[in-house]
CSV table of C-alpha atoms and ligand atoms in Angstrom, one decimal:
chain,number,residue,atom,x,y,z
A,391,UNK,CA,242.7,-23.6,88.6
A,392,UNK,CA,243.2,-25.6,85.5
A,393,UNK,CA,242.6,-29.4,85.6
A,394,UNK,CA,245.2,-31.4,83.7
A,395,UNK,CA,244.0,-34.6,82.1
A,396,UNK,CA,246.1,-37.7,81.5
A,397,UNK,CA,244.1,-40.5,80.0
A,398,UNK,CA,244.8,-44.2,80.6
A,399,UNK,CA,246.5,-46.2,77.8
A,400,UNK,CA,244.9,-49.4,79.2
A,401,UNK,CA,241.2,-48.9,79.7
A,402,UNK,CA,239.4,-51.6,81.6
A,403,UNK,CA,236.5,-53.6,80.2
A,404,UNK,CA,233.3,-52.2,81.5
A,405,UNK,CA,230.9,-54.5,83.4
A,406,UNK,CA,228.6,-56.2,81.0
A,407,UNK,CA,226.0,-57.4,83.4
A,408,UNK,CA,224.7,-54.3,85.2
A,409,UNK,CA,222.4,-56.3,87.4
A,410,UNK,CA,225.5,-57.7,89.2
A,411,UNK,CA,227.3,-54.4,89.9
A,412,UNK,CA,226.6,-54.5,93.7
A,413,UNK,CA,228.1,-51.5,95.5
A,414,UNK,CA,231.6,-50.2,95.9
A,415,UNK,CA,233.6,-53.0,94.3
A,416,UNK,CA,234.3,-51.7,90.8
A,417,UNK,CA,236.2,-48.5,90.0
A,418,UNK,CA,236.5,-46.6,86.8
A,419,UNK,CA,239.6,-45.9,84.7
A,420,UNK,CA,240.4,-42.4,86.1
A,421,UNK,CA,240.4,-40.4,89.3
A,422,UNK,CA,240.7,-36.8,90.3
A,423,UNK,CA,243.7,-35.8,92.5
A,424,UNK,CA,244.7,-32.5,94.0
A,425,UNK,CA,247.4,-31.7,96.6
A,426,UNK,CA,247.5,-29.3,99.5
A,427,UNK,CA,250.7,-27.9,101.0
A,428,UNK,CA,250.7,-25.3,103.7
A,429,UNK,CA,251.9,-22.0,102.2
A,430,UNK,CA,250.9,-23.1,98.7
A,431,UNK,CA,247.2,-24.0,99.2
A,432,UNK,CA,245.4,-26.5,97.0
A,433,UNK,CA,247.3,-27.1,93.7
A,434,UNK,CA,248.0,-29.5,90.8
A,435,UNK,CA,244.3,-30.5,90.1
A,436,UNK,CA,244.5,-33.4,87.7
A,437,UNK,CA,242.6,-36.3,86.3
A,438,UNK,CA,244.8,-39.3,86.0
A,439,UNK,CA,244.5,-43.1,85.5
A,440,UNK,CA,243.1,-44.8,88.6
A,441,UNK,CA,246.0,-46.2,90.6
A,442,UNK,CA,247.3,-46.9,94.1
A,443,UNK,CA,248.4,-44.0,96.1
A,444,UNK,CA,251.9,-44.0,97.7
A,445,UNK,CA,252.0,-43.0,101.3
A,446,UNK,CA,254.7,-43.0,104.0
A,447,UNK,CA,254.0,-45.5,106.7
A,448,UNK,CA,254.1,-42.5,109.0
A,449,UNK,CA,251.3,-40.7,107.1
A,450,UNK,CA,249.2,-38.9,109.7
A,451,UNK,CA,245.9,-40.1,108.3
A,452,UNK,CA,246.9,-43.7,109.2
A,453,UNK,CA,247.6,-42.9,112.8
A,454,UNK,CA,245.1,-40.3,113.9
A,455,UNK,CA,242.3,-40.5,111.3
A,456,UNK,CA,242.3,-37.0,109.9
A,457,UNK,CA,240.0,-37.7,107.0
A,458,UNK,CA,236.7,-36.5,105.6
A,459,UNK,CA,234.6,-37.8,102.7
A,460,UNK,CA,231.4,-37.2,100.6
A,461,UNK,CA,229.1,-39.4,98.7
A,462,UNK,CA,226.9,-38.6,95.7
A,463,UNK,CA,225.8,-40.1,92.4
A,464,UNK,CA,225.6,-39.5,88.6
A,465,UNK,CA,222.4,-40.8,87.0
A,466,UNK,CA,221.8,-41.5,83.3
A,467,UNK,CA,218.4,-40.4,82.1
A,468,UNK,CA,216.3,-42.0,79.4
A,469,UNK,CA,217.6,-39.7,76.7
A,470,UNK,CA,221.2,-40.5,77.7
A,471,UNK,CA,221.9,-37.3,79.6
A,472,UNK,CA,224.1,-37.8,82.7
A,473,UNK,CA,223.2,-35.6,85.7
A,474,UNK,CA,224.2,-35.0,89.3
A,475,UNK,CA,221.9,-34.4,92.3
A,476,UNK,CA,222.6,-31.3,94.4
A,477,UNK,CA,226.5,-31.6,94.1
A,478,UNK,CA,226.8,-28.0,95.6
A,479,UNK,CA,225.3,-29.4,98.8
A,480,UNK,CA,227.9,-32.1,99.1
A,481,UNK,CA,230.8,-29.7,98.7
A,482,UNK,CA,229.2,-27.2,101.1
A,483,UNK,CA,228.9,-30.0,103.7
A,484,UNK,CA,232.5,-31.1,102.9
A,485,UNK,CA,233.7,-27.7,104.0
A,486,UNK,CA,231.7,-28.0,107.3
A,487,UNK,CA,233.4,-31.4,107.9
A,488,UNK,CA,236.8,-29.9,107.0
A,489,UNK,CA,236.3,-27.0,109.5
A,490,UNK,CA,235.6,-29.5,112.3
A,491,UNK,CA,238.5,-31.8,111.4
A,492,UNK,CA,241.0,-28.9,110.9
A,493,UNK,CA,241.4,-29.7,107.2
A,494,UNK,CA,241.9,-26.7,104.8
A,495,UNK,CA,238.8,-25.3,103.1
A,496,UNK,CA,238.1,-26.1,99.4
A,497,UNK,CA,236.6,-24.0,96.6
A,498,UNK,CA,233.1,-25.5,96.4
A,499,UNK,CA,232.3,-24.2,92.9
A,500,UNK,CA,235.6,-25.5,91.6
A,501,UNK,CA,235.0,-28.9,93.1
A,502,UNK,CA,231.5,-29.1,91.4
A,503,UNK,CA,233.3,-28.3,88.1
A,504,UNK,CA,236.0,-30.9,88.8
A,505,UNK,CA,233.4,-33.5,89.6
A,506,UNK,CA,231.5,-32.7,86.3
A,507,UNK,CA,234.8,-33.0,84.4
A,508,UNK,CA,235.7,-36.4,85.9
A,509,UNK,CA,232.2,-37.8,85.3
A,510,UNK,CA,232.4,-36.4,81.7
A,511,UNK,CA,235.7,-38.3,81.2
A,512,UNK,CA,234.1,-41.4,82.6
A,513,UNK,CA,230.6,-40.9,81.0
A,514,UNK,CA,230.6,-44.4,79.4
A,515,UNK,CA,230.9,-45.9,82.9
A,516,UNK,CA,227.5,-44.5,84.0
A,517,UNK,CA,225.2,-47.5,84.1
A,518,UNK,CA,222.3,-47.7,81.7
A,519,UNK,CA,220.1,-50.0,83.8
A,520,UNK,CA,217.1,-48.5,85.6
A,521,UNK,CA,218.1,-47.8,89.2
A,522,UNK,CA,221.8,-48.3,88.7
A,523,UNK,CA,224.1,-45.2,88.9
A,524,UNK,CA,227.7,-44.1,89.2
A,525,UNK,CA,228.7,-43.5,92.8
A,526,UNK,CA,231.0,-40.6,93.4
A,527,UNK,CA,233.4,-40.6,96.4
A,528,UNK,CA,235.3,-37.4,97.1
A,529,UNK,CA,237.7,-37.6,100.1
A,530,UNK,CA,240.6,-35.7,101.8
A,531,UNK,CA,243.2,-37.2,104.0
A,532,UNK,CA,246.4,-36.0,105.8
A,533,UNK,CA,249.7,-37.2,104.3
A,534,UNK,CA,252.5,-35.7,106.4
A,535,UNK,CA,255.0,-38.3,107.4
A,536,UNK,CA,254.9,-37.6,111.2
A,537,UNK,CA,253.7,-39.6,114.2
A,538,UNK,CA,253.1,-36.6,116.4
A,539,UNK,CA,249.5,-35.3,117.0
A,540,UNK,CA,248.6,-32.0,115.3
A,541,UNK,CA,246.7,-31.0,112.3
A,542,UNK,CA,248.6,-31.9,109.1
A,543,UNK,CA,250.3,-29.5,106.7
A,544,UNK,CA,249.9,-31.8,103.6
A,545,UNK,CA,246.7,-33.4,102.2
A,546,UNK,CA,245.5,-35.2,99.2
A,547,UNK,CA,242.0,-34.7,97.8
A,548,UNK,CA,240.8,-37.6,95.6
A,549,UNK,CA,237.6,-38.4,93.8
A,550,UNK,CA,237.0,-42.0,92.8
A,551,UNK,CA,234.0,-43.4,90.9
A,552,UNK,CA,232.2,-46.7,91.3
A,553,UNK,CA,229.4,-48.0,89.1
A,554,UNK,CA,226.8,-49.4,91.4
A,555,UNK,CA,223.7,-51.5,91.0
A,556,UNK,CA,220.1,-50.7,91.8
A,557,UNK,CA,219.8,-50.6,95.6
A,558,UNK,CA,216.5,-52.4,95.5
A,559,UNK,CA,216.7,-55.2,92.9
A,560,UNK,CA,213.5,-56.8,94.3
A,561,UNK,CA,211.3,-53.8,95.1
A,562,UNK,CA,211.5,-51.6,98.2
A,563,UNK,CA,212.0,-54.1,100.9
A,564,UNK,CA,211.5,-52.8,104.4
A,565,UNK,CA,214.6,-53.2,106.7
A,566,UNK,CA,214.9,-54.6,110.2
A,567,UNK,CA,216.6,-52.3,112.7
A,568,UNK,CA,217.0,-52.3,116.5
A,569,UNK,CA,217.5,-49.5,118.9
A,570,UNK,CA,221.1,-49.5,120.2
A,571,UNK,CA,221.2,-49.3,124.0
A,572,UNK,CA,224.8,-50.1,124.8
A,573,UNK,CA,227.0,-48.2,122.3
A,574,UNK,CA,226.8,-44.6,121.2
A,575,UNK,CA,227.8,-43.0,117.9
A,576,UNK,CA,228.2,-39.3,118.7
A,577,UNK,CA,228.0,-36.8,121.5
A,578,UNK,CA,227.3,-33.1,121.6
A,579,UNK,CA,230.6,-31.3,120.9
A,580,UNK,CA,231.9,-34.3,119.0
A,581,UNK,CA,232.0,-35.1,115.3
A,582,UNK,CA,228.6,-36.5,114.6
A,583,UNK,CA,227.7,-33.8,112.1
A,584,UNK,CA,230.9,-34.2,110.1
A,585,UNK,CA,231.3,-36.9,107.4
A,586,UNK,CA,234.5,-38.3,108.8
A,587,UNK,CA,235.9,-41.9,108.9
A,588,UNK,CA,236.0,-41.8,112.7
A,589,UNK,CA,232.2,-41.8,113.0
A,590,UNK,CA,232.1,-45.1,111.0
A,591,UNK,CA,235.0,-46.7,112.9
A,592,UNK,CA,233.0,-46.1,116.1
A,593,UNK,CA,229.8,-47.5,114.7
A,594,UNK,CA,231.2,-50.9,113.5
A,595,UNK,CA,230.9,-52.7,116.8
A,596,UNK,CA,227.2,-52.0,117.2
A,597,UNK,CA,226.6,-52.8,113.5
A,598,UNK,CA,228.5,-56.1,113.9
A,599,UNK,CA,226.4,-57.2,116.9
A,600,UNK,CA,223.2,-56.2,115.0
A,601,UNK,CA,224.2,-58.4,112.0
A,602,UNK,CA,224.9,-61.3,114.3
A,603,UNK,CA,221.3,-61.0,115.5
A,604,UNK,CA,219.9,-60.8,112.0
A,605,UNK,CA,219.3,-57.0,112.0
A,606,UNK,CA,220.4,-54.9,109.2
A,607,UNK,CA,221.1,-51.6,111.0
A,608,UNK,CA,221.0,-50.0,114.4
A,609,UNK,CA,219.1,-46.9,115.4
A,610,UNK,CA,221.4,-44.7,117.4
A,611,UNK,CA,220.1,-42.7,120.4
A,612,UNK,CA,221.8,-39.6,121.8
A,613,UNK,CA,225.1,-40.2,123.4
A,614,UNK,CA,224.3,-38.6,126.8
A,615,UNK,CA,220.9,-39.9,128.0
A,616,UNK,CA,220.3,-42.5,125.3
A,617,UNK,CA,216.8,-41.2,125.1
A,618,UNK,CA,216.5,-39.0,122.0
A,619,UNK,CA,216.6,-40.6,118.6
A,620,UNK,CA,219.5,-39.5,116.3
A,621,UNK,CA,220.0,-41.6,113.1
A,622,UNK,CA,220.8,-44.9,111.5
A,623,UNK,CA,224.5,-44.6,111.0
A,624,UNK,CA,224.5,-44.1,107.3
A,625,UNK,CA,220.9,-42.8,107.0
A,626,UNK,CA,218.8,-40.2,108.7
A,627,UNK,CA,215.5,-41.4,110.2
A,628,UNK,CA,211.9,-40.2,109.8
A,629,UNK,CA,208.7,-41.1,111.6
A,630,UNK,CA,205.2,-40.5,110.4
A,631,UNK,CA,203.0,-40.1,113.4
A,632,UNK,CA,199.3,-39.3,113.0
A,633,UNK,CA,200.0,-37.9,109.5
A,634,UNK,CA,202.9,-35.7,110.6
A,635,UNK,CA,206.4,-36.3,109.2
A,636,UNK,CA,209.0,-35.9,112.0
A,637,UNK,CA,212.8,-36.2,111.8
A,638,UNK,CA,215.3,-35.5,114.6
A,639,UNK,CA,216.6,-31.9,114.8
A,640,UNK,CA,220.2,-31.4,113.8
A,641,UNK,CA,221.8,-30.8,117.2
A,642,UNK,CA,225.4,-31.4,116.2
A,643,UNK,CA,225.5,-35.2,116.7
A,644,UNK,CA,223.4,-36.0,113.6
A,645,UNK,CA,224.8,-36.0,110.0
A,646,UNK,CA,222.9,-33.4,108.0
A,647,UNK,CA,221.8,-35.6,105.1
A,648,UNK,CA,221.1,-34.1,101.7
A,649,UNK,CA,218.4,-36.7,101.2
A,650,UNK,CA,216.9,-35.7,104.6
A,651,UNK,CA,216.9,-32.0,103.5
A,652,UNK,CA,215.4,-32.9,100.1
A,653,UNK,CA,212.7,-35.2,101.7
A,654,UNK,CA,211.6,-32.3,104.0
A,655,UNK,CA,211.5,-29.9,101.1
A,656,UNK,CA,209.4,-32.4,99.0
A,657,UNK,CA,206.9,-33.0,101.8
A,658,UNK,CA,206.5,-29.2,102.4
A,659,UNK,CA,206.0,-28.5,98.7
A,660,UNK,CA,203.2,-31.0,98.7
A,661,UNK,CA,201.5,-29.5,101.8
A,662,UNK,CA,202.5,-32.4,104.1
A,663,UNK,CA,203.4,-31.2,107.6
A,664,UNK,CA,207.1,-32.0,108.1
A,665,UNK,CA,208.8,-31.1,111.4
A,666,UNK,CA,212.4,-31.2,112.7
A,667,UNK,CA,212.4,-31.7,116.4
A,668,UNK,CA,213.8,-33.8,119.2
A,669,UNK,CA,211.9,-37.0,119.5
A,670,UNK,CA,212.4,-39.8,122.1
A,671,UNK,CA,212.2,-43.5,121.6
A,672,UNK,CA,209.5,-43.5,124.2
A,673,UNK,CA,207.3,-41.2,122.2
A,674,UNK,CA,207.7,-43.5,119.1
A,675,UNK,CA,206.8,-46.6,121.2
A,676,UNK,CA,203.7,-44.7,122.6
A,677,UNK,CA,202.6,-43.7,119.2
A,678,UNK,CA,202.9,-47.3,118.1
A,679,UNK,CA,200.8,-48.5,121.0
A,680,UNK,CA,198.1,-46.0,120.2
A,681,UNK,CA,198.1,-47.1,116.5
A,682,UNK,CA,199.5,-43.7,115.4
A,683,UNK,CA,202.9,-44.8,114.1
A,684,UNK,CA,202.0,-44.8,110.4
A,685,UNK,CA,205.5,-45.1,108.8
A,686,UNK,CA,209.2,-45.2,109.7
A,687,UNK,CA,211.9,-44.7,107.0
A,688,UNK,CA,215.6,-43.9,106.5
A,689,UNK,CA,217.0,-41.4,104.0
A,690,UNK,CA,220.4,-41.5,102.3
A,691,UNK,CA,222.1,-41.2,98.9
A,692,UNK,CA,222.5,-45.0,98.6
A,693,UNK,CA,218.9,-46.1,99.1
A,694,UNK,CA,217.2,-42.7,98.8
A,695,UNK,CA,214.3,-44.0,101.0
A,696,UNK,CA,214.5,-47.1,103.1
A,697,UNK,CA,211.3,-48.2,104.7
A,698,UNK,CA,211.7,-49.7,108.2
A,699,UNK,CA,209.3,-52.6,108.7
A,700,UNK,CA,210.5,-53.9,112.0
A,701,UNK,CA,211.8,-51.8,114.9
A,702,UNK,CA,213.0,-53.4,118.1
A,703,UNK,CA,213.5,-51.5,121.4
A,704,UNK,CA,214.6,-53.8,124.2
A,705,UNK,CA,211.9,-56.5,124.4
A,706,UNK,CA,209.4,-54.5,122.4
A,707,UNK,CA,209.1,-55.4,118.7
A,708,UNK,CA,207.2,-52.9,116.5
A,709,UNK,CA,205.9,-54.0,113.1
A,710,UNK,CA,205.3,-50.9,111.1
A,711,UNK,CA,202.6,-50.6,108.5
A,712,UNK,CA,202.4,-54.4,108.2
A,713,UNK,CA,206.0,-54.5,107.1
A,714,UNK,CA,205.1,-52.8,103.9
A,715,UNK,CA,206.2,-49.5,102.4
A,716,UNK,CA,203.9,-46.6,103.5
A,717,UNK,CA,202.2,-43.9,101.4
A,718,UNK,CA,204.6,-41.0,102.2
A,719,UNK,CA,207.7,-43.2,101.9
A,720,UNK,CA,206.5,-44.3,98.4
A,721,UNK,CA,205.7,-40.8,97.4
A,722,UNK,CA,209.1,-39.5,98.5
A,723,UNK,CA,210.9,-42.4,96.7
A,724,UNK,CA,209.0,-41.9,93.5
A,725,UNK,CA,209.5,-38.1,93.5
A,726,UNK,CA,213.2,-38.1,94.4
A,727,UNK,CA,214.2,-41.0,92.1
A,728,UNK,CA,212.0,-39.5,89.4
A,729,UNK,CA,214.0,-36.3,89.6
A,730,UNK,CA,217.3,-38.1,89.8
A,731,UNK,CA,216.7,-40.3,86.7
A,732,UNK,CA,214.9,-37.5,84.8
A,733,UNK,CA,211.5,-39.2,84.7
A,734,UNK,CA,209.7,-36.2,86.2
A,735,UNK,CA,210.4,-32.5,85.8
A,736,UNK,CA,212.9,-31.1,88.3
A,737,UNK,CA,210.8,-28.3,89.7
A,738,UNK,CA,213.3,-27.7,92.5
A,739,UNK,CA,216.4,-27.1,90.3
A,740,UNK,CA,218.3,-29.9,92.0
A,741,UNK,CA,219.9,-31.6,89.0
A,742,UNK,CA,223.1,-30.5,87.3
A,743,UNK,CA,223.7,-31.8,83.8
A,744,UNK,CA,227.1,-33.0,82.6
A,745,UNK,CA,227.7,-31.5,79.2
B,1699,PLP,C1,226.2,-39.7,104.5
B,1699,PLP,C2,225.4,-40.0,105.7
B,1699,PLP,C3,224.0,-39.9,105.8
B,1699,PLP,C4,223.1,-39.6,104.6
B,1699,PLP,O1,223.4,-38.4,103.9
B,1699,PLP,P1,223.0,-38.1,102.4
B,1699,PLP,O2,223.6,-36.8,102.1
B,1699,PLP,O3,221.5,-38.1,102.5
B,1699,PLP,O4,223.5,-39.2,101.6
B,1699,PLP,C5,223.4,-40.1,107.0
B,1699,PLP,N1,224.1,-40.4,108.1
B,1699,PLP,C6,225.5,-40.5,108.1
B,1699,PLP,C7,226.2,-40.8,109.3
B,1699,PLP,C8,226.2,-40.3,106.9
B,1699,PLP,O5,227.5,-40.4,106.8
């Protein structure tokens, strides 16, 4: 499919102070758009000036939440090259989400090409500051004007871009999280493994209560017994117990993070034992009491590695590694950001250059 390009006649001024970008507030001059209509398939791929979308008030996405999304970044290396990190994995996962939400499949290779094209058009928007990047948000939503419940016949696929600042402006600060014991995020047979808006809508209440108590995030347990550890809502979770790296198994209620997958691969390539298995909060607390809980960290595209310094489970407060970043967390952070910003050779073949 050909991608038509219509350039804006009124380009916006680019942010001058890249230390104040923050996350998700600023959008570039252009976006990618493609339509789906039953019988016709995906069509009219185009790059157009960034603008509002017009929807019927009856658009199905607004009523029943048939929507999926992805999140990845473009990085500028020291020599000015712009590159993506494992974009093929994002579009593969998007098709898994699509299948679960009864949204039509996309051509993964074409979408990687479309993403490259859009980033190429917006190349000057990719920040130059160390640690800053261009966040890429592909998403699909149902547009049929119909208030009945069924999978839609019409969809829009958009990609928007947002320059975002360094996640850690003051070094890798460990986060404070608590174990959520009241609410659940996902259950077996549900949509936990899909990147869909609904999973976030469900998580807001727990997140809100955590913020009110001065915690940054909640650690979700399984939705049935509230015993097994799942993830942190927008990050996967890892524990280092007695030198072994452990992350919960993907049982259908955990989002299969690309950073999670990459962290496991980096550990294994360095001869560090890295295991995917079910792990209970009791086991973590026991390891802590025995002095074997070396490190806890989250993984996700936004922060890459987010050390957990403070973990609360009921009345039990665990301070991990003296509230400092651990050895394995630091190694993973250095390796992955090193590859992303082109500071170390990409021996895994994960980066995709924009020409
Ligand atoms: C996107 C996301 C993650 C992290 O995935 P990455 O591919 O590593 O960015 C983790 N949990 C949830 C619920 C997510 O939506």
